[in-house]
Amino acid sequence: MAKRKPIPVAVRDKLLVQAMHRCCLCPEHHDITDLHHVVEISVGGPNTEDNLMVVCPTCHAKIHRLRNRYTAEQLSMYKERWTRFCALGLPLDERLAQALDYSKAPAQLDVIPPPTPYLAHRYPMPKHWTGRKTEMDSLDAWLSADGPPMCSLIAMGGTGKSSLSWAWLQNRVLPRQEDRGLAGVFQWSFYEGDVSFQRFLADLSAYLGVSTSGDLVTALTQHLCRERILLVLDGFERLLLVYGAADAALLPERTLEELRTGERRCADRPVERFLTALICEGATKTLLVSRLVPEELDGKGGWQPMDLPGLDPEDAADYLAASGILGTRHELKQAAEVYACHPLSLSKLVTVLHYDPDRPDDVRQAERYNIAGDLKAKQHHILERAYETLPADLGQFLSALAALRMKPSLDVARYLAPSSVTDLSAALKRLEDDRWIRWERDRGTLDSHPLVRRYAYGRLKHKEAAHERLVAYFRPLAGKIDTRSAGSLADLAPVIELYHHTLLAWRFDEACDLFHDRLAKQLYYRFGAYATCIELLRGLFPDGEDKPPRLKKESDQAWTLNELANSYSPSGQPRRAVPLYETQNALREKAGSKVNLAIGLGSLADQQLALGELAAAGENVRRRITLCREIKDEFREAVGHQELGRLLAYEGAFDRADGELGTALASFTQLGAPQSRCVVWSYRALRALLMGDAPAALKAARKARELADVFHPGYGKIERDVIRAEWLLGWAHVARALDDKSHKAEHLAEAETHLTEAFTRCRLINNVDSEPDILLAWARWHRAKDDPDSARKPALDALSIADRAEYRLVQADCHNFLARLALDSGDASAARKEAEVARERALCDGPPHSYKPALDEADRLLAQL
């Protein structure tokens, strides 16, 4: 019998991810070990993605036992049905319930394809909403013209951004969608409960019919470039660093002048990529609604800003009159102008006047509520007076609702209602009528404006006790969640809500234990949700990240510092990781924990290397080696030699680097550590490339790629090892194409395959620290194909990431490459400028602690000029 060909590892991985590691026949079973051939091998069925499906051992045996019952067509339908449910990004319970309801097809559930509009988060319009004709006319003109692809509607909280965008969509766009040439309309609000960017991408891909396998951001933006879709993205500031905290809705309003450098940046690399792709020329139009302009748009074309002031005084007077406020036209306008016609402030003025004890609803009473001071003070004061019109127990009920991280459900509202509230519906109706909440009856949830929520929470008495009550409410709900089988972040929502209230109840140690036991591995390893890890862990640092987390045990403090640093690292934030590692190491040294100190020194050195702090990195990695020798930890000592070998290669000490890598490889071979051998061979490939020895690099990279596929007991296959090996293989083939002209085409074809694999895998796990290296390898590939125009874009993209993350060594490489491109085109001035920057970046701490290969390259370029 002929030996059966193994299923390619990449195909196996892709199928398991698509099916969320669950059986396509009985999705409630998730202990998946098998792949079944839809068309069996015995009749010529291939090992391809289309012909394989994920099944549990029980169903696999049943299929083979009852072959006549399961036809190939039926099996394909089972597979397609389950994987389509997975692509929708629904919570696990909902996904399973719907998948097992065979009366419905997945396409009918949530997403009807274009041209039907997809309105993900319907906005309940405020009572008596009026005006904004000028602004809607401007939006009409932007949508109809051949102007920029994006319009950014920017304004402070409470000015009515969301209501304007919704009113324009309902009244101006949807009735004339076909006339406007829109193939579809997709509306989304990041203010909603599950505001994750991953859920947004899943819903958008389902709407557009884009496959969720591979690099979803690229696939979506390419589709949007071809098809004229209107995207309306509300609350985009929630995806920026400044609002990336768990209590984002409770953060105070801050002006541009009050923000620190970098706080307007996108919190995650996929968000940045999606945003910047939307402003490139293409068919799709995007209305971005936000408090702040994302920093990634600064200085770029392809978008137009639209500031939103207060209402026109005439419209403000109409609003007050429609709300039942009595007075002359002049009096109404005068009362509104005190608050700069700010819509939220006017709604609170209506509440105050309605409950005025002397002359209810009389605009002349507005003067008694006015105070001296700036506009911000006046707006806060009217909010305060409006809150005081509520009965004390109802006000505290509103404040308790504001304490939740997610939108309150009616169940939690019933739980929080004080004993004096005997009629919950009547209480909620009062809050709704007074414009404090929006009661979403179709969803059974309550919502409120972020400014209202922030103020109401500030008035909550006994906050700690309120959060204790919510801990008691969410603990049994979270206890029902098996976090190990969570299929999406939404499945973890009750556990995250419990963590949130445990923190705000000032039970930091308990919160730390909860994160450690039930969230850390799932968020970091399973979902690659580094931004969420950062958001949640920062709550353990109420005194700031420059102080230790507020935990009793120093060992817990050290663990938390390490976890937060580890989350900053793959997010492209080494500058924030370094001080956390340093504090952790100080605690480990104080405790005499040499093993943990050695590990921490290695992590610190890795980030310092990326930042170009080569002297400090060398000192820390050598200290690690010394510590490991003292405690006779051969494995971790070998890791130290491995990392020192990489550092020495960057410093141009190639012989010493070879010795360190050889020492590490010998130890790992003796210890039986194939994953570590994979890393050593990768570093040997890197060393060879920095030396200009392409054949040796190719040989080493092939060995690294072979070892990267080894399954390691306890932690499986390491995706970062695969990405690194594929990148180095691609780069090595590009280098060989330049010195082996007779086989140039073959090497470039091989390079394309490996770089595509590296890039796709990198973006699937949001591996920011690898992305610029891969992009630069793509740029080298385009130049080797004599296509300098195509080479420039990936080089600039790599430089953009490197600049943002402060990856100094990558900056040097990028500027050298751009100098070479400029020199190729005959632009000596631009080449000199780029080479000078490259030289400055490559100097790092100065010889011998400089990035020697890049420094030499910059000197060669400058000599030519």
PDB file of N, CA, C and O in Angstrom, residues 213-258:
ATOM      1  N   SER A 213     -10.807  33.803   6.320  1.00  0.00           N
ATOM      2  CA  SER A 213      -9.491  33.189   6.425  1.00  0.00           C
ATOM      3  C   SER A 213      -8.444  34.154   5.881  1.00  0.00           C
ATOM      4  O   SER A 213      -8.731  34.994   5.038  1.00  0.00           O
ATOM      5  N   GLY A 214      -7.228  34.045   6.362  1.00  0.00           N
ATOM      6  CA  GLY A 214      -6.159  34.917   5.883  1.00  0.00           C
ATOM      7  C   GLY A 214      -6.201  36.284   6.548  1.00  0.00           C
ATOM      8  O   GLY A 214      -6.768  36.476   7.624  1.00  0.00           O
ATOM      9  N   ASP A 215      -5.601  37.258   5.893  1.00  0.00           N
ATOM     10  CA  ASP A 215      -5.486  38.617   6.415  1.00  0.00           C
ATOM     11  C   ASP A 215      -6.790  39.355   6.131  1.00  0.00           C
ATOM     12  O   ASP A 215      -7.015  39.858   5.033  1.00  0.00           O
ATOM     13  N   LEU A 216      -7.660  39.426   7.146  1.00  0.00           N
ATOM     14  CA  LEU A 216      -8.998  39.964   6.952  1.00  0.00           C
ATOM     15  C   LEU A 216      -8.980  41.457   6.639  1.00  0.00           C
ATOM     16  O   LEU A 216      -9.772  41.945   5.833  1.00  0.00           O
ATOM     17  N   VAL A 217      -8.093  42.211   7.276  1.00  0.00           N
ATOM     18  CA  VAL A 217      -8.031  43.651   7.017  1.00  0.00           C
ATOM     19  C   VAL A 217      -7.714  43.923   5.551  1.00  0.00           C
ATOM     20  O   VAL A 217      -8.376  44.734   4.889  1.00  0.00           O
ATOM     21  N   THR A 218      -6.723  43.235   5.018  1.00  0.00           N
ATOM     22  CA  THR A 218      -6.360  43.428   3.612  1.00  0.00           C
ATOM     23  C   THR A 218      -7.491  43.004   2.690  1.00  0.00           C
ATOM     24  O   THR A 218      -7.830  43.707   1.730  1.00  0.00           O
ATOM     25  N   ALA A 219      -8.097  41.851   2.968  1.00  0.00           N
ATOM     26  CA  ALA A 219      -9.183  41.367   2.115  1.00  0.00           C
ATOM     27  C   ALA A 219     -10.352  42.349   2.097  1.00  0.00           C
ATOM     28  O   ALA A 219     -10.933  42.625   1.039  1.00  0.00           O
ATOM     29  N   LEU A 220     -10.695  42.892   3.266  1.00  0.00           N
ATOM     30  CA  LEU A 220     -11.813  43.836   3.340  1.00  0.00           C
ATOM     31  C   LEU A 220     -11.498  45.145   2.624  1.00  0.00           C
ATOM     32  O   LEU A 220     -12.328  45.672   1.879  1.00  0.00           O
ATOM     33  N   THR A 221     -10.322  45.691   2.874  1.00  0.00           N
ATOM     34  CA  THR A 221      -9.994  46.985   2.263  1.00  0.00           C
ATOM     35  C   THR A 221      -9.863  46.866   0.751  1.00  0.00           C
ATOM     36  O   THR A 221     -10.212  47.797   0.019  1.00  0.00           O
ATOM     37  N   GLN A 222      -9.393  45.731   0.268  1.00  0.00           N
ATOM     38  CA  GLN A 222      -9.341  45.531  -1.189  1.00  0.00           C
ATOM     39  C   GLN A 222     -10.751  45.477  -1.765  1.00  0.00           C
ATOM     40  O   GLN A 222     -11.018  46.043  -2.829  1.00  0.00           O
ATOM     41  N   HIS A 223     -11.650  44.817  -1.077  1.00  0.00           N
ATOM     42  CA  HIS A 223     -13.042  44.753  -1.530  1.00  0.00           C
ATOM     43  C   HIS A 223     -13.675  46.147  -1.509  1.00  0.00           C
ATOM     44  O   HIS A 223     -14.367  46.536  -2.453  1.00  0.00           O
ATOM     45  N   LEU A 224     -13.450  46.888  -0.427  1.00  0.00           N
ATOM     46  CA  LEU A 224     -14.021  48.232  -0.303  1.00  0.00           C
ATOM     47  C   LEU A 224     -13.454  49.180  -1.352  1.00  0.00           C
ATOM     48  O   LEU A 224     -14.123  50.140  -1.753  1.00  0.00           O
ATOM     49  N   CYS A 225     -12.240  48.938  -1.766  1.00  0.00           N
ATOM     50  CA  CYS A 225     -11.639  49.772  -2.798  1.00  0.00           C
ATOM     51  C   CYS A 225     -12.361  49.599  -4.135  1.00  0.00           C
ATOM     52  O   CYS A 225     -12.482  50.541  -4.919  1.00  0.00           O
ATOM     53  N   ARG A 226     -12.894  48.389  -4.376  1.00  0.00           N
ATOM     54  CA  ARG A 226     -13.543  48.087  -5.656  1.00  0.00           C
ATOM     55  C   ARG A 226     -15.026  48.446  -5.666  1.00  0.00           C
ATOM     56  O   ARG A 226     -15.569  48.786  -6.712  1.00  0.00           O
ATOM     57  N   GLU A 227     -15.693  48.342  -4.515  1.00  0.00           N
ATOM     58  CA  GLU A 227     -17.149  48.473  -4.478  1.00  0.00           C
ATOM     59  C   GLU A 227     -17.550  49.718  -3.699  1.00  0.00           C
ATOM     60  O   GLU A 227     -16.991  50.009  -2.640  1.00  0.00           O
ATOM     61  N   ARG A 228     -18.535  50.447  -4.230  1.00  0.00           N
ATOM     62  CA  ARG A 228     -18.954  51.706  -3.604  1.00  0.00           C
ATOM     63  C   ARG A 228     -19.894  51.417  -2.427  1.00  0.00           C
ATOM     64  O   ARG A 228     -21.108  51.236  -2.583  1.00  0.00           O
ATOM     65  N   ILE A 229     -19.317  51.360  -1.244  1.00  0.00           N
ATOM     66  CA  ILE A 229     -20.049  51.133   0.007  1.00  0.00           C
ATOM     67  C   ILE A 229     -19.919  52.392   0.852  1.00  0.00           C
ATOM     68  O   ILE A 229     -18.884  53.054   0.842  1.00  0.00           O
ATOM     69  N   LEU A 230     -20.965  52.729   1.578  1.00  0.00           N
ATOM     70  CA  LEU A 230     -20.862  53.804   2.570  1.00  0.00           C
ATOM     71  C   LEU A 230     -20.671  53.173   3.940  1.00  0.00           C
ATOM     72  O   LEU A 230     -21.512  52.392   4.401  1.00  0.00           O
ATOM     73  N   LEU A 231     -19.536  53.486   4.600  1.00  0.00           N
ATOM     74  CA  LEU A 231     -19.291  53.065   5.975  1.00  0.00           C
ATOM     75  C   LEU A 231     -19.566  54.243   6.898  1.00  0.00           C
ATOM     76  O   LEU A 231     -19.047  55.343   6.669  1.00  0.00           O
ATOM     77  N   VAL A 232     -20.353  54.033   7.931  1.00  0.00           N
ATOM     78  CA  VAL A 232     -20.573  55.049   8.961  1.00  0.00           C
ATOM     79  C   VAL A 232     -20.060  54.449  10.269  1.00  0.00           C
ATOM     80  O   VAL A 232     -20.652  53.500  10.804  1.00  0.00           O
ATOM     81  N   LEU A 233     -18.945  54.973  10.753  1.00  0.00           N
ATOM     82  CA  LEU A 233     -18.267  54.420  11.928  1.00  0.00           C
ATOM     83  C   LEU A 233     -18.352  55.434  13.062  1.00  0.00           C
ATOM     84  O   LEU A 233     -17.624  56.430  13.088  1.00  0.00           O
ATOM     85  N   ASP A 234     -19.229  55.179  14.005  1.00  0.00           N
ATOM     86  CA  ASP A 234     -19.476  56.097  15.120  1.00  0.00           C
ATOM     87  C   ASP A 234     -18.626  55.706  16.323  1.00  0.00           C
ATOM     88  O   ASP A 234     -18.346  54.523  16.555  1.00  0.00           O
ATOM     89  N   GLY A 235     -18.213  56.705  17.110  1.00  0.00           N
ATOM     90  CA  GLY A 235     -17.466  56.438  18.338  1.00  0.00           C
ATOM     91  C   GLY A 235     -16.069  55.915  18.102  1.00  0.00           C
ATOM     92  O   GLY A 235     -15.548  55.130  18.902  1.00  0.00           O
ATOM     93  N   PHE A 236     -15.418  56.381  17.022  1.00  0.00           N
ATOM     94  CA  PHE A 236     -14.111  55.818  16.673  1.00  0.00           C
ATOM     95  C   PHE A 236     -13.048  56.134  17.723  1.00  0.00           C
ATOM     96  O   PHE A 236     -12.041  55.438  17.812  1.00  0.00           O
ATOM     97  N   GLU A 237     -13.284  57.161  18.546  1.00  0.00           N
ATOM     98  CA  GLU A 237     -12.276  57.480  19.564  1.00  0.00           C
ATOM     99  C   GLU A 237     -12.060  56.330  20.539  1.00  0.00           C
ATOM    100  O   GLU A 237     -11.021  56.234  21.183  1.00  0.00           O
ATOM    101  N   ARG A 238     -13.035  55.397  20.629  1.00  0.00           N
ATOM    102  CA  ARG A 238     -12.881  54.252  21.519  1.00  0.00           C
ATOM    103  C   ARG A 238     -11.756  53.317  21.066  1.00  0.00           C
ATOM    104  O   ARG A 238     -11.331  52.452  21.819  1.00  0.00           O
ATOM    105  N   LEU A 239     -11.293  53.473  19.813  1.00  0.00           N
ATOM    106  CA  LEU A 239     -10.206  52.642  19.301  1.00  0.00           C
ATOM    107  C   LEU A 239      -8.858  53.347  19.401  1.00  0.00           C
ATOM    108  O   LEU A 239      -7.856  52.846  18.896  1.00  0.00           O
ATOM    109  N   LEU A 240      -8.825  54.513  20.056  1.00  0.00           N
ATOM    110  CA  LEU A 240      -7.582  55.251  20.228  1.00  0.00           C
ATOM    111  C   LEU A 240      -7.011  54.985  21.620  1.00  0.00           C
ATOM    112  O   LEU A 240      -7.731  54.622  22.553  1.00  0.00           O
ATOM    113  N   LEU A 241      -5.701  55.176  21.748  1.00  0.00           N
ATOM    114  CA  LEU A 241      -5.032  54.877  23.017  1.00  0.00           C
ATOM    115  C   LEU A 241      -5.626  55.643  24.189  1.00  0.00           C
ATOM    116  O   LEU A 241      -5.750  55.105  25.292  1.00  0.00           O
ATOM    117  N   VAL A 242      -6.026  56.885  23.971  1.00  0.00           N
ATOM    118  CA  VAL A 242      -6.498  57.713  25.076  1.00  0.00           C
ATOM    119  C   VAL A 242      -7.781  57.165  25.684  1.00  0.00           C
ATOM    120  O   VAL A 242      -8.045  57.343  26.872  1.00  0.00           O
ATOM    121  N   TYR A 243      -8.589  56.467  24.881  1.00  0.00           N
ATOM    122  CA  TYR A 243      -9.831  55.897  25.391  1.00  0.00           C
ATOM    123  C   TYR A 243      -9.767  54.375  25.435  1.00  0.00           C
ATOM    124  O   TYR A 243     -10.784  53.698  25.343  1.00  0.00           O
ATOM    125  N   GLY A 244      -8.553  53.816  25.560  1.00  0.00           N
ATOM    126  CA  GLY A 244      -8.383  52.379  25.540  1.00  0.00           C
ATOM    127  C   GLY A 244      -8.547  51.714  26.892  1.00  0.00           C
ATOM    128  O   GLY A 244      -8.330  50.511  27.004  1.00  0.00           O
ATOM    129  N   ALA A 245      -8.934  52.454  27.918  1.00  0.00           N
ATOM    130  CA  ALA A 245      -9.061  51.869  29.257  1.00  0.00           C
ATOM    131  C   ALA A 245     -10.419  51.203  29.428  1.00  0.00           C
ATOM    132  O   ALA A 245     -11.373  51.484  28.701  1.00  0.00           O
ATOM    133  N   ALA A 246     -10.508  50.315  30.420  1.00  0.00           N
ATOM    134  CA  ALA A 246     -11.762  49.612  30.679  1.00  0.00           C
ATOM    135  C   ALA A 246     -12.874  50.576  31.062  1.00  0.00           C
ATOM    136  O   ALA A 246     -14.046  50.327  30.799  1.00  0.00           O
ATOM    137  N   ASP A 247     -12.524  51.680  31.705  1.00  0.00           N
ATOM    138  CA  ASP A 247     -13.522  52.662  32.121  1.00  0.00           C
ATOM    139  C   ASP A 247     -13.531  53.862  31.178  1.00  0.00           C
ATOM    140  O   ASP A 247     -13.673  55.007  31.596  1.00  0.00           O
ATOM    141  N   ALA A 248     -13.397  53.598  29.858  1.00  0.00           N
ATOM    142  CA  ALA A 248     -13.281  54.684  28.871  1.00  0.00           C
ATOM    143  C   ALA A 248     -14.455  55.644  28.946  1.00  0.00           C
ATOM    144  O   ALA A 248     -14.287  56.858  28.819  1.00  0.00           O
ATOM    145  N   ALA A 249     -15.656  55.103  29.154  1.00  0.00           N
ATOM    146  CA  ALA A 249     -16.836  55.966  29.175  1.00  0.00           C
ATOM    147  C   ALA A 249     -16.831  56.912  30.375  1.00  0.00           C
ATOM    148  O   ALA A 249     -17.551  57.912  30.383  1.00  0.00           O
ATOM    149  N   LEU A 250     -16.034  56.605  31.394  1.00  0.00           N
ATOM    150  CA  LEU A 250     -16.010  57.427  32.603  1.00  0.00           C
ATOM    151  C   LEU A 250     -14.859  58.428  32.610  1.00  0.00           C
ATOM    152  O   LEU A 250     -14.709  59.199  33.555  1.00  0.00           O
ATOM    153  N   LEU A 251     -14.042  58.423  31.529  1.00  0.00           N
ATOM    154  CA  LEU A 251     -12.901  59.332  31.483  1.00  0.00           C
ATOM    155  C   LEU A 251     -13.361  60.750  31.180  1.00  0.00           C
ATOM    156  O   LEU A 251     -14.280  60.953  30.389  1.00  0.00           O
ATOM    157  N   PRO A 252     -12.732  61.761  31.765  1.00  0.00           N
ATOM    158  CA  PRO A 252     -13.146  63.146  31.513  1.00  0.00           C
ATOM    159  C   PRO A 252     -12.798  63.585  30.102  1.00  0.00           C
ATOM    160  O   PRO A 252     -11.878  63.072  29.479  1.00  0.00           O
ATOM    161  N   GLU A 253     -13.583  64.558  29.616  1.00  0.00           N
ATOM    162  CA  GLU A 253     -13.306  65.147  28.305  1.00  0.00           C
ATOM    163  C   GLU A 253     -11.975  65.892  28.366  1.00  0.00           C
ATOM    164  O   GLU A 253     -11.702  66.616  29.320  1.00  0.00           O
ATOM    165  N   ARG A 254     -11.120  65.704  27.345  1.00  0.00           N
ATOM    166  CA  ARG A 254      -9.825  66.393  27.327  1.00  0.00           C
ATOM    167  C   ARG A 254      -9.625  67.063  25.982  1.00  0.00           C
ATOM    168  O   ARG A 254      -9.983  66.517  24.937  1.00  0.00           O
ATOM    169  N   THR A 255      -9.058  68.254  26.028  1.00  0.00           N
ATOM    170  CA  THR A 255      -8.789  68.988  24.798  1.00  0.00           C
ATOM    171  C   THR A 255      -7.501  68.475  24.167  1.00  0.00           C
ATOM    172  O   THR A 255      -6.731  67.734  24.794  1.00  0.00           O
ATOM    173  N   LEU A 256      -7.246  68.892  22.924  1.00  0.00           N
ATOM    174  CA  LEU A 256      -6.018  68.498  22.244  1.00  0.00           C
ATOM    175  C   LEU A 256      -4.793  68.918  23.049  1.00  0.00           C
ATOM    176  O   LEU A 256      -3.799  68.202  23.122  1.00  0.00           O
ATOM    177  N   GLU A 257      -4.879  70.092  23.672  1.00  0.00           N
ATOM    178  CA  GLU A 257      -3.739  70.603  24.434  1.00  0.00           C
ATOM    179  C   GLU A 257      -3.473  69.767  25.679  1.00  0.00           C
ATOM    180  O   GLU A 257      -2.342  69.720  26.174  1.00  0.00           O
ATOM    181  N   GLU A 258      -4.502  69.105  26.201  1.00  0.00           N
ATOM    182  CA  GLU A 258      -4.342  68.318  27.432  1.00  0.00           C
ATOM    183  C   GLU A 258      -3.850  66.887  27.165  1.00  0.00           C
ATOM    184  O   GLU A 258      -3.469  66.190  28.100  1.00  0.00           O
TER     185      GLU A 258
END
